Tab-separated table of C-alpha atoms and ligand atoms in Angstrom:
chain	number	residue	atom	x	y	z
Z	192	UNK	CA	0.048	-0.100	-0.016
Z	193	UNK	CA	1.519	3.499	-0.901
Z	194	UNK	CA	1.616	5.842	2.175
Z	195	UNK	CA	-1.435	8.270	2.138
Z	196	UNK	CA	-0.522	11.826	1.835
Z	197	UNK	CA	-1.496	14.384	4.551
Z	198	UNK	CA	-4.113	16.982	3.468
Z	199	UNK	CA	-2.360	19.704	5.459
Z	200	UNK	CA	0.955	21.170	6.262
Z	201	UNK	CA	2.730	21.643	9.521
Z	202	UNK	CA	2.647	25.141	11.090
Z	203	UNK	CA	3.517	24.374	14.731
Z	204	UNK	CA	5.603	21.528	16.023
Z	205	UNK	CA	5.734	19.886	19.497
Z	206	UNK	CA	9.196	18.274	20.094
Z	207	UNK	CA	9.014	14.805	21.282
Z	208	UNK	CA	11.949	12.597	22.530
Z	209	UNK	CA	12.910	9.022	22.510
Z	210	UNK	CA	14.532	8.276	25.930
Z	211	UNK	CA	17.549	5.934	25.816
Z	212	UNK	CA	16.641	2.324	26.377
Z	213	UNK	CA	18.055	2.030	29.662
Z	214	UNK	CA	16.112	5.110	30.840
Z	215	UNK	CA	12.954	3.467	29.530
Z	216	UNK	CA	13.792	0.108	31.266
Z	217	UNK	CA	13.997	2.238	34.620
Z	218	UNK	CA	10.774	4.305	33.920
Z	219	UNK	CA	8.578	1.284	33.235
Z	220	UNK	CA	10.056	-0.443	36.217
Z	221	UNK	CA	9.318	2.578	38.499
Z	222	UNK	CA	5.676	2.645	36.949
Z	223	UNK	CA	5.170	-0.957	38.216
Z	224	UNK	CA	4.887	-2.093	34.639
Z	225	UNK	CA	1.634	-0.046	34.203
Z	226	UNK	CA	2.071	2.274	31.334
Z	227	UNK	CA	-0.784	4.417	32.588
Z	228	UNK	CA	1.640	5.481	35.308
Z	229	UNK	CA	4.219	6.798	32.957
Z	230	UNK	CA	4.395	10.556	32.469
Z	231	UNK	CA	3.464	11.795	28.939
Z	232	UNK	CA	6.798	13.606	28.422
Z	233	UNK	CA	8.543	10.191	28.749
Z	234	UNK	CA	6.457	8.482	25.973
Z	235	UNK	CA	7.970	8.954	22.343
Z	236	UNK	CA	4.677	8.037	20.442
Z	237	UNK	CA	1.434	8.013	22.386
Z	238	UNK	CA	-1.185	5.485	21.192
Z	239	UNK	CA	-3.065	5.259	24.494
Z	240	UNK	CA	-6.165	6.980	23.138
Z	241	UNK	CA	-7.482	9.014	20.066
Z	242	UNK	CA	-9.784	10.997	22.560
Z	243	UNK	CA	-8.989	14.631	23.302
Z	244	UNK	CA	-5.451	14.162	21.656
Z	245	UNK	CA	-6.272	15.653	18.235
Z	246	UNK	CA	-4.175	18.428	16.634
Z	247	UNK	CA	-6.475	21.499	16.074
Z	248	UNK	CA	-6.379	23.345	12.773
Z	249	UNK	CA	-5.234	27.111	12.435
Z	250	UNK	CA	-8.992	27.793	11.782
Z	251	UNK	CA	-9.757	26.113	15.125
Z	252	UNK	CA	-6.991	28.054	17.049
Z	253	UNK	CA	-8.155	31.314	15.281
Z	254	UNK	CA	-11.714	30.573	16.704
Z	255	UNK	CA	-10.220	30.043	20.197
Z	256	UNK	CA	-9.242	33.782	20.238
Z	257	UNK	CA	-12.906	34.630	19.542
Z	258	UNK	CA	-14.051	32.956	22.604
Z	259	UNK	CA	-16.997	34.890	24.208
Z	260	UNK	CA	-16.908	34.081	27.728
Z	261	UNK	CA	-20.252	35.518	28.912
Z	262	UNK	CA	-22.008	33.467	31.407
Z	263	UNK	CA	-25.259	33.226	29.523
Z	264	UNK	CA	-25.860	33.438	25.844
Z	265	UNK	CA	-22.135	33.466	24.459
Z	266	UNK	CA	-22.006	33.754	20.815
Z	267	UNK	CA	-19.896	30.586	20.468
Z	268	UNK	CA	-22.894	28.502	21.935
Z	269	UNK	CA	-24.916	29.568	19.076
Z	270	UNK	CA	-22.256	28.610	16.416
Z	271	UNK	CA	-22.002	25.311	18.229
Z	272	UNK	CA	-25.919	24.722	18.348
Z	273	UNK	CA	-26.168	25.869	14.697
Z	274	UNK	CA	-23.471	23.464	13.525
Z	275	UNK	CA	-24.832	20.528	15.378
Z	276	UNK	CA	-28.436	20.994	14.215
Z	277	UNK	CA	-26.818	21.392	10.531
Z	278	UNK	CA	-25.191	17.971	10.873
Z	279	UNK	CA	-27.699	16.052	12.970
Z	280	UNK	CA	-30.915	17.687	12.408
Z	281	UNK	CA	-31.889	17.409	16.198
Z	282	UNK	CA	-33.986	20.138	17.624
Z	283	UNK	CA	-32.265	20.523	21.020
Z	284	UNK	CA	-28.491	20.906	21.709
Z	285	UNK	CA	-27.254	20.658	25.222
Z	286	UNK	CA	-23.467	21.155	25.700
Z	287	UNK	CA	-21.365	19.151	28.166
Z	288	UNK	CA	-17.667	19.162	28.841
Z	289	UNK	CA	-17.322	15.524	27.853
Z	290	UNK	CA	-19.069	12.543	26.547
Z	291	UNK	CA	-19.946	10.773	29.806
Z	292	UNK	CA	-21.757	13.779	31.299
Z	293	UNK	CA	-24.192	13.385	28.321
Z	294	UNK	CA	-24.545	9.635	29.245
Z	295	UNK	CA	-24.986	10.478	32.915
Z	296	UNK	CA	-27.571	13.121	32.105
Z	297	UNK	CA	-29.654	10.987	29.803
Z	298	UNK	CA	-29.620	7.713	31.906
Z	299	UNK	CA	-30.024	9.212	35.278
Z	300	UNK	CA	-33.315	10.809	33.973
Z	301	UNK	CA	-34.839	7.902	31.966
Z	302	UNK	CA	-33.559	4.564	33.586
Z	303	UNK	CA	-34.984	2.629	36.546
Z	304	UNK	CA	-33.949	-0.465	38.224
Z	305	UNK	CA	-34.686	-3.562	36.061
Z	306	UNK	CA	-34.659	-1.692	32.608
Z	307	UNK	CA	-32.601	-2.823	29.661
Z	308	UNK	CA	-30.458	-0.696	27.213
Z	309	UNK	CA	-29.389	-2.678	24.059
Z	310	UNK	CA	-26.533	-1.460	21.708
Z	311	UNK	CA	-24.009	-2.983	19.417
Z	312	UNK	CA	-21.364	-2.575	22.148
Z	313	UNK	CA	-21.468	-0.193	24.947
Z	314	UNK	CA	-18.432	1.743	25.622
Z	315	UNK	CA	-17.131	1.355	29.169
Z	316	UNK	CA	-18.354	4.747	30.502
Z	317	UNK	CA	-21.793	4.199	28.654
Z	318	UNK	CA	-22.097	0.834	30.235
Z	319	UNK	CA	-20.964	2.118	33.767
Z	320	UNK	CA	-23.628	5.082	33.513
Z	321	UNK	CA	-26.233	2.521	32.503
Z	322	UNK	CA	-25.575	-0.002	35.333
Z	323	UNK	CA	-25.148	2.762	37.938
Z	324	UNK	CA	-28.825	3.388	37.320
Z	325	UNK	CA	-29.744	-0.284	37.943
Z	326	UNK	CA	-30.240	-0.996	34.251
Z	327	UNK	CA	-28.540	-3.788	32.132
Z	328	UNK	CA	-26.267	-2.711	29.241
Z	329	UNK	CA	-26.593	-5.387	26.429
Z	330	UNK	CA	-24.322	-5.969	23.703
Z	331	UNK	CA	-26.019	-7.189	20.481
Z	332	UNK	CA	-23.268	-6.792	18.010
Z	333	UNK	CA	-23.290	-9.257	14.981
Z	334	UNK	CA	-21.301	-12.428	15.301
Z	335	UNK	CA	-18.943	-11.512	12.568
Z	336	UNK	CA	-17.563	-8.857	15.001
Z	337	UNK	CA	-16.006	-11.910	17.037
Z	338	UNK	CA	-13.980	-13.224	14.221
Z	339	UNK	CA	-10.771	-11.289	14.217
Z	340	UNK	CA	-9.566	-12.326	10.675
Z	341	UNK	CA	-12.839	-12.177	8.819
Z	342	UNK	CA	-12.940	-9.109	6.512
Z	343	UNK	CA	-16.646	-8.284	6.960
Z	344	UNK	CA	-17.370	-4.737	5.948
Z	345	UNK	CA	-19.746	-3.733	8.802
Z	346	UNK	CA	-18.636	-5.348	11.930
Z	347	UNK	CA	-20.289	-2.794	13.920
Z	348	UNK	CA	-23.859	-3.754	12.984
Z	349	UNK	CA	-26.475	-4.819	15.560
Z	350	UNK	CA	-27.879	-8.229	15.266
Z	351	UNK	CA	-31.399	-7.371	14.516
Z	352	UNK	CA	-32.786	-10.792	15.344
Z	353	UNK	CA	-31.049	-10.634	18.691
Z	354	UNK	CA	-32.798	-7.132	19.050
Z	355	UNK	CA	-36.211	-8.256	18.222
Z	356	UNK	CA	-36.125	-11.216	20.495
Z	357	UNK	CA	-34.835	-9.034	23.476
Z	358	UNK	CA	-37.900	-6.755	22.946
Z	359	UNK	CA	-40.111	-9.790	22.729
Z	360	UNK	CA	-38.617	-11.281	25.906
Z	361	UNK	CA	-38.591	-8.204	28.150
Z	362	UNK	CA	-41.254	-5.953	26.635
Z	363	UNK	CA	-40.640	-2.553	25.026
Z	364	UNK	CA	-41.815	-0.759	28.237
Z	365	UNK	CA	-38.429	-2.122	29.886
Z	366	UNK	CA	-36.382	-0.450	27.161
Z	367	UNK	CA	-36.484	3.400	27.900
Z	368	UNK	CA	-33.753	3.856	25.226
Z	369	UNK	CA	-31.920	1.794	22.623
Z	370	UNK	CA	-28.264	2.809	21.676
Z	371	UNK	CA	-25.894	2.291	18.883
Z	372	UNK	CA	-22.217	3.074	19.028
Z	373	UNK	CA	-20.746	4.625	15.730
Z	374	UNK	CA	-18.039	3.495	15.039
Z	375	UNK	CA	-18.071	0.743	17.471
Z	376	UNK	CA	-15.104	1.443	19.625
Z	377	UNK	CA	-15.175	-1.538	21.871
Z	378	UNK	CA	-15.688	-3.741	18.836
Z	379	UNK	CA	-12.450	-2.413	17.159
Z	380	UNK	CA	-13.791	0.858	15.752
Z	381	UNK	CA	-15.947	-0.955	13.294
Z	382	UNK	CA	-18.636	0.828	11.453
Z	383	UNK	CA	-22.406	0.274	11.249
Z	384	UNK	CA	-24.018	0.223	7.639
Z	385	UNK	CA	-26.968	2.503	6.737
Z	386	UNK	CA	-29.064	-0.476	6.027
Z	387	UNK	CA	-28.431	-1.776	9.503
Z	388	UNK	CA	-28.969	1.696	11.119
Z	389	UNK	CA	-32.362	1.937	9.247
Z	390	UNK	CA	-33.487	-1.365	10.235
Z	391	UNK	CA	-32.603	-0.882	13.852
Z	392	UNK	CA	-34.535	2.394	13.671
Z	393	UNK	CA	-37.566	0.652	12.214
Z	394	UNK	CA	-37.558	-1.802	15.003
Z	395	UNK	CA	-37.354	0.832	17.769
Z	396	UNK	CA	-39.845	2.842	16.167
Z	397	UNK	CA	-42.414	-0.004	15.673
Z	398	UNK	CA	-42.042	-0.316	19.634
Z	399	UNK	CA	-41.963	3.384	20.470
Z	400	UNK	CA	-38.471	2.971	21.866
Z	401	UNK	CA	-36.275	6.142	21.571
Z	402	UNK	CA	-33.103	5.600	19.514
Z	403	UNK	CA	-30.002	7.401	20.480
Z	404	UNK	CA	-26.513	7.078	18.755
Z	405	UNK	CA	-23.330	7.279	20.742
Z	406	UNK	CA	-22.012	9.404	18.126
Z	407	UNK	CA	-18.376	10.048	19.011
Z	408	UNK	CA	-17.068	8.921	15.612
Z	409	UNK	CA	-20.026	9.560	13.372
Z	410	UNK	CA	-17.816	10.983	10.607
Z	411	UNK	CA	-15.557	7.981	10.442
Z	412	UNK	CA	-18.684	5.927	10.243
Z	413	UNK	CA	-20.127	7.907	7.463
Z	414	UNK	CA	-16.729	7.563	5.453
Z	415	UNK	CA	-17.009	3.786	5.722
Z	416	UNK	CA	-20.639	3.973	4.601
Z	417	UNK	CA	-19.506	6.180	1.454
Z	418	UNK	CA	-16.821	3.683	0.635
Z	419	UNK	CA	-18.307	0.232	1.359
Z	420	UNK	CA	-22.048	0.493	1.086
Z	421	UNK	CA	-24.036	0.483	-2.404
Z	422	UNK	CA	-25.678	3.708	-3.248
Z	423	UNK	CA	-23.538	6.215	-1.137
Z	424	UNK	CA	-20.399	6.640	-3.254
Z	425	UNK	CA	-21.696	9.872	-4.723
Z	426	UNK	CA	-23.011	11.377	-1.422
Z	427	UNK	CA	-21.112	13.858	0.606
Z	428	UNK	CA	-20.058	13.000	4.219
Z	429	UNK	CA	-22.539	15.444	5.574
Z	430	UNK	CA	-25.393	14.034	3.516
Z	431	UNK	CA	-24.709	10.486	4.753
Z	432	UNK	CA	-24.237	11.835	8.447
Z	433	UNK	CA	-27.631	13.586	8.058
Z	434	UNK	CA	-29.268	10.494	6.772
Z	435	UNK	CA	-27.740	8.350	9.724
Z	436	UNK	CA	-29.093	11.021	12.240
Z	437	UNK	CA	-32.513	11.142	10.520
Z	438	UNK	CA	-33.117	7.510	11.673
Z	439	UNK	CA	-32.490	8.451	15.344
Z	440	UNK	CA	-34.199	10.556	17.935
Z	441	UNK	CA	-30.983	11.844	19.674
Z	442	UNK	CA	-27.337	11.342	20.318
Z	443	UNK	CA	-24.615	11.616	22.890
Z	444	UNK	CA	-21.261	12.738	21.745
Z	445	UNK	CA	-17.790	13.268	23.159
Z	446	UNK	CA	-16.321	15.931	20.842
Z	447	UNK	CA	-12.862	14.722	21.908
Z	448	UNK	CA	-13.126	12.368	18.988
Z	449	UNK	CA	-14.755	13.611	15.681
Z	450	UNK	CA	-15.099	17.038	17.167
Z	451	UNK	CA	-11.370	17.339	16.607
Z	452	UNK	CA	-11.160	19.108	19.795
Z	453	UNK	CA	-9.247	18.461	23.182
Z	454	UNK	CA	-12.460	18.830	25.386
Z	455	UNK	CA	-16.120	19.044	24.901
Z	456	UNK	CA	-19.272	17.079	24.059
Z	457	UNK	CA	-23.018	17.437	23.862
Z	458	UNK	CA	-26.394	15.545	23.880
Z	459	UNK	CA	-28.789	16.428	21.209
Z	460	UNK	CA	-32.495	15.309	20.904
Z	461	UNK	CA	-35.849	16.104	19.296
Z	462	UNK	CA	-38.004	15.422	22.487
Z	463	UNK	CA	-38.678	18.851	23.905
Z	464	UNK	CA	-39.774	17.955	27.373
Z	465	UNK	CA	-36.775	15.455	27.792
Z	466	UNK	CA	-34.476	18.278	26.848
Z	467	UNK	CA	-35.885	20.594	29.294
Z	468	UNK	CA	-35.702	17.943	32.020
Z	469	UNK	CA	-31.847	17.293	31.083
Z	470	UNK	CA	-31.249	21.077	30.917
Z	471	UNK	CA	-32.399	21.402	34.472
Z	472	UNK	CA	-30.071	18.651	35.699
Z	473	UNK	CA	-27.270	20.084	33.535
Z	474	UNK	CA	-27.391	23.442	35.412
Z	475	UNK	CA	-27.150	21.373	38.488
Z	476	UNK	CA	-24.156	19.438	37.650
Z	477	UNK	CA	-22.276	21.048	34.773
Z	478	UNK	CA	-23.239	24.689	34.101
Z	479	UNK	CA	-25.786	27.037	32.332
Z	480	UNK	CA	-27.413	25.750	29.205
Z	481	UNK	CA	-25.268	27.882	26.885
Z	482	UNK	CA	-21.919	26.450	28.146
Z	483	UNK	CA	-22.566	23.306	29.936
Z	484	UNK	CA	-19.106	22.953	31.718
Z	485	UNK	CA	-17.234	24.379	28.804
Z	486	UNK	CA	-15.336	27.649	28.023
Z	487	UNK	CA	-16.805	29.773	25.052
Z	488	UNK	CA	-13.487	29.355	23.332
Z	489	UNK	CA	-13.837	25.577	23.535
Z	490	UNK	CA	-17.363	25.475	22.161
Z	491	UNK	CA	-15.882	27.473	19.195
Z	492	UNK	CA	-13.218	24.921	18.636
Z	493	UNK	CA	-15.930	22.208	18.650
Z	494	UNK	CA	-18.026	23.942	16.276
Z	495	UNK	CA	-15.192	24.400	13.817
Z	496	UNK	CA	-13.923	20.977	14.455
Z	497	UNK	CA	-17.238	19.400	13.602
Z	498	UNK	CA	-17.335	21.069	10.214
Z	499	UNK	CA	-13.641	20.141	9.385
Z	500	UNK	CA	-14.320	16.469	10.354
Z	501	UNK	CA	-16.895	16.106	7.498
Z	502	UNK	CA	-14.307	17.004	4.993
Z	503	UNK	CA	-13.721	14.054	2.628
Z	504	UNK	CA	-10.085	14.569	2.000
Z	505	UNK	CA	-9.381	14.682	5.933
Z	506	UNK	CA	-11.285	11.509	6.484
Z	507	UNK	CA	-9.796	9.663	3.439
Z	508	UNK	CA	-6.245	10.432	4.847
Z	509	UNK	CA	-7.351	9.680	8.513
Z	510	UNK	CA	-8.698	6.104	7.746
Z	511	UNK	CA	-5.910	5.344	5.257
Z	512	UNK	CA	-3.386	6.278	7.790
Z	513	UNK	CA	-4.825	3.594	10.334
Z	514	UNK	CA	-5.031	1.211	7.468
Z	515	UNK	CA	-1.399	1.872	6.396
Z	516	UNK	CA	-0.111	0.823	9.727
Z	517	UNK	CA	-2.457	-2.179	9.784
Z	518	UNK	CA	-1.279	-3.347	6.221
Z	519	UNK	CA	2.518	-2.830	7.587
Z	520	UNK	CA	1.828	-5.007	10.603
Z	521	UNK	CA	0.043	-7.604	8.423
Z	522	UNK	CA	3.108	-7.710	6.213
Z	523	UNK	CA	5.179	-8.379	9.143
Z	524	UNK	CA	3.137	-11.262	10.240
Z	525	UNK	CA	1.588	-9.534	13.157
Z	526	UNK	CA	-1.903	-10.795	13.796
Z	527	UNK	CA	-4.440	-7.872	13.888
Z	528	UNK	CA	-8.341	-7.482	13.810
Z	529	UNK	CA	-9.348	-7.207	10.233
Z	530	UNK	CA	-10.454	-5.021	8.478
Z	531	UNK	CA	-8.832	-2.136	10.352
Z	532	UNK	CA	-11.381	0.215	12.132
Z	533	UNK	CA	-11.593	3.846	12.066
Z	534	UNK	CA	-9.521	5.179	14.758
Z	535	UNK	CA	-7.156	2.266	15.791
Z	536	UNK	CA	-5.413	-0.971	14.843
Z	537	UNK	CA	-6.117	-3.728	17.249
Z	538	UNK	CA	-3.224	-6.337	17.720
Z	539	UNK	CA	-4.386	-9.832	18.611
Z	540	UNK	CA	-1.660	-10.129	21.367
Z	541	UNK	CA	-3.155	-13.537	22.562
Z	542	UNK	CA	-2.159	-14.984	19.325
Z	543	UNK	CA	1.124	-12.935	18.776
Z	544	UNK	CA	2.616	-13.494	22.218
Z	545	UNK	CA	2.347	-17.534	22.514
Z	546	UNK	CA	5.083	-18.216	25.240
Z	547	UNK	CA	3.144	-16.254	27.910
Z	548	UNK	CA	0.038	-17.995	29.600
Z	549	UNK	CA	-3.074	-15.929	29.726
Z	550	UNK	CA	-2.738	-15.813	33.598
Z	551	UNK	CA	0.475	-13.713	33.008
Z	552	UNK	CA	-1.459	-11.337	30.842
Z	553	UNK	CA	0.273	-11.481	27.234
Z	554	UNK	CA	-1.606	-8.385	26.032
Z	555	UNK	CA	-0.418	-6.208	28.864
Z	556	UNK	CA	3.172	-7.545	28.609
Z	557	UNK	CA	3.108	-6.535	25.175
Z	558	UNK	CA	2.269	-2.926	26.033
Z	559	UNK	CA	5.179	-3.025	28.347
Z	560	UNK	CA	7.512	-4.361	25.826
Z	561	UNK	CA	6.364	-1.685	23.297
Z	562	UNK	CA	7.407	0.859	25.663
Z	563	UNK	CA	10.626	-0.562	26.563
Z	564	UNK	CA	11.679	-1.440	23.005
Z	565	UNK	CA	10.396	1.689	21.325
Z	566	UNK	CA	9.079	4.300	23.775
Z	567	UNK	CA	5.465	3.684	22.381
Z	568	UNK	CA	2.402	3.718	24.662
Z	569	UNK	CA	-0.491	1.458	23.722
Z	570	UNK	CA	-3.437	0.090	25.685
Z	571	UNK	CA	-4.395	-3.473	26.668
Z	572	UNK	CA	-8.034	-4.293	25.806
Z	573	UNK	CA	-8.017	-7.785	27.231
Z	574	UNK	CA	-7.301	-10.027	30.274
Z	575	UNK	CA	-6.623	-7.254	32.627
Z	576	UNK	CA	-9.298	-4.818	31.572
Z	577	UNK	CA	-12.141	-7.438	30.871
Z	578	UNK	CA	-11.434	-10.363	33.094
Z	579	UNK	CA	-14.386	-11.479	35.445
Z	580	UNK	CA	-13.681	-13.286	38.754
Z	581	UNK	CA	-15.430	-16.562	39.176
Z	582	UNK	CA	-15.869	-17.099	42.912
Z	583	UNK	CA	-16.591	-20.719	42.574
Z	584	UNK	CA	-13.424	-21.676	40.690
Z	585	UNK	CA	-11.453	-18.678	42.345
Z	586	UNK	CA	-10.040	-17.997	39.022
Z	587	UNK	CA	-10.138	-15.167	36.524
Z	588	UNK	CA	-12.335	-15.830	33.349
Z	589	UNK	CA	-10.742	-13.998	30.398
Z	590	UNK	CA	-12.346	-12.459	27.500
Z	591	UNK	CA	-12.417	-14.184	24.177
Z	592	UNK	CA	-9.635	-11.931	22.737
Z	593	UNK	CA	-6.568	-10.347	24.566
Z	594	UNK	CA	-6.014	-7.326	22.383
Z	595	UNK	CA	-3.703	-4.199	22.300
Z	596	UNK	CA	-5.170	-1.108	20.780
Z	597	UNK	CA	-3.020	1.191	19.015
Z	598	UNK	CA	-5.216	4.320	18.785
Z	599	UNK	CA	-4.118	6.916	16.232
Z	600	UNK	CA	-4.575	10.498	17.335
Z	601	UNK	CA	-6.177	12.765	14.616
Z	602	UNK	CA	-3.647	14.745	12.499
Z	603	UNK	CA	-0.894	14.207	14.875
Z	604	UNK	CA	1.574	11.672	13.765
Z	605	UNK	CA	3.136	11.305	10.309
Z	606	UNK	CA	3.393	8.165	8.215
Z	607	UNK	CA	6.972	7.768	9.161
Z	608	UNK	CA	5.831	7.565	12.952
Z	609	UNK	CA	3.467	4.667	11.595
Z	610	UNK	CA	6.424	3.049	10.019
Z	611	UNK	CA	8.420	3.261	13.059
Z	612	UNK	CA	5.513	1.766	15.230
Z	613	UNK	CA	5.398	-1.173	12.740
Z	614	UNK	CA	9.236	-1.592	13.014
Z	615	UNK	CA	8.981	-1.896	16.857
Z	616	UNK	CA	6.361	-4.468	16.799
Z	617	UNK	CA	8.322	-6.339	14.062
Z	618	UNK	CA	11.248	-6.464	16.353
Z	619	UNK	CA	9.232	-7.655	19.208
Z	620	UNK	CA	7.617	-10.201	17.005
Z	621	UNK	CA	11.127	-11.535	16.027
Z	622	UNK	CA	12.531	-11.249	19.672
Z	623	UNK	CA	9.717	-12.657	21.657
Z	624	UNK	CA	12.028	-13.000	24.778
Z	625	UNK	CA	11.614	-9.213	25.156
Z	626	UNK	CA	8.159	-9.893	26.244
Z	627	UNK	CA	7.909	-10.985	29.919
Z	628	UNK	CA	4.982	-12.440	31.673
Z	629	UNK	CA	3.476	-10.461	34.467
Z	630	UNK	CA	2.243	-11.011	38.148
Z	631	UNK	CA	-0.066	-8.644	39.833
Z	632	UNK	CA	1.073	-7.070	42.969
Z	633	UNK	CA	-1.716	-4.654	43.413
Z	634	UNK	CA	-5.338	-4.100	42.096
Z	635	UNK	CA	-8.111	-1.752	43.056
Z	636	UNK	CA	-11.804	-3.131	43.126
Z	637	UNK	CA	-13.009	-1.297	40.004
Z	638	UNK	CA	-11.430	-0.195	36.618
Z	639	UNK	CA	-8.107	-2.027	37.854
Z	640	UNK	CA	-6.276	-1.126	34.702
Z	641	UNK	CA	-5.723	2.540	35.607
Z	642	UNK	CA	-3.654	1.829	38.812
Z	643	UNK	CA	-2.818	-1.713	39.185
Z	644	UNK	CA	0.795	-2.814	39.612
Z	645	UNK	CA	2.825	-5.792	38.401
Z	646	UNK	CA	6.145	-7.593	38.722
Z	647	UNK	CA	7.936	-9.234	35.806
Z	648	UNK	CA	8.340	-12.924	35.901
Z	649	UNK	CA	10.756	-15.288	34.047
Z	650	UNK	CA	8.847	-16.743	31.090
V	148	PLP	C1	-17.722	5.352	22.077
V	148	PLP	C2	-17.382	6.170	23.219
V	148	PLP	N1	-18.388	6.600	24.034
V	148	PLP	C3	-18.173	7.458	25.052
V	148	PLP	C4	-17.094	8.017	25.422
V	148	PLP	C5	-16.801	8.783	26.627
V	148	PLP	O1	-16.369	10.060	26.280
V	148	PLP	P1	-15.390	11.015	27.032
V	148	PLP	O2	-14.199	10.348	27.415
V	148	PLP	O3	-15.431	12.234	26.464
V	148	PLP	O4	-16.315	11.032	28.599
V	148	PLP	C6	-15.806	7.559	24.526
V	148	PLP	C7	-14.508	7.825	24.979
V	148	PLP	O5	-13.445	7.143	24.493
V	148	PLP	C8	-16.077	6.544	23.561
V	148	PLP	O6	-15.159	5.984	22.776
């Protein structure tokens, strides 16, 4: 594959430094082999997340200077609102400082104990916000999503048979909202097709169940529809996005992804009385309705980012850069989830690191090796993040796949950074002894990956 060309040129640079190997060895040891505990400045290439890590454009930075910090009615809010209405068509737009607040507002107002919220896959903050309100967050993604090497174009689709069955089993009154994550982050950043979105919407509408998108990466999803679904090749990204949103009743969104901003988010919906209820809650927990926890300047950055993200040339480059990294890894024989998703490449660490037992966390061990060998920070989405403790056998039950996610920040790294990342993984693949098994020495009760500690063991 030919390296994709950046549709921008660089105006400002941020120096990054690759520490010497012995310094990296020391840093990761001091961080108890948990790369969340390493300082950002000690990382050479940071692939921990694509959230809030985008490089803003000159147009966005110019907008920052036009921030109106009036408490009520700042002009940037109206630009923000107008932009979101233009893209989504929803009547009410409520700003929040990041995506999980939108989830909190929605679920705290509409869910009660014993309810169900289906989705393709819930992202962890979405799931937590559903569960904290006593409801069950159900993942109804299609079976193809579970097959790493199967090149199915829309692995983010919802299995509509499972959805119909759930509604028949529990009754529509037990489902106050149905969700769909686009693209499906937890399922590998895979898209949902327009046909699937339409069908899911039909099912929800038939049963009077409101349908909301978790729309963090709506533009990346629209790009995949344009490229992979019949009938959309000649439509613009905005037209496709508008059609996607037309099938839903609202959306939550973290603007830290396809808002191309470092902070921000919103919840938008057609239902006026729900919007009033959520606005009252917003004032209690975030801020007034025209800023919702954000500075005026950040509202402006998001408004401009949302327009830029629908630019085809940007998206073509963005998705192709992720694919470029995936292709390189594939060439080097490193097992990855195929096809590559919108925002990340997922390495099948369980398959790649054969000499470490699942109990010694091969995926996590790979993240340690990537830092030690190349100063790269990635994130394990596997045996540490998703294990369940079985009190009968007193053993951890691990997820089907032990993955390492290489999330690519938007407009930040060049193709030569991608080549470097691939070469570090190639080196590790050829020298597996540099990946060492791990034993937990400390873990908190919830969300253990953020703060747990390890020691290395001899393989
Ligand atoms: C699909 C999805 N939903 C929700 C969120 C939560 O957004 P935030 O981190 O802004 O709270 C994320 C963040 O990564 C996400 O990927």
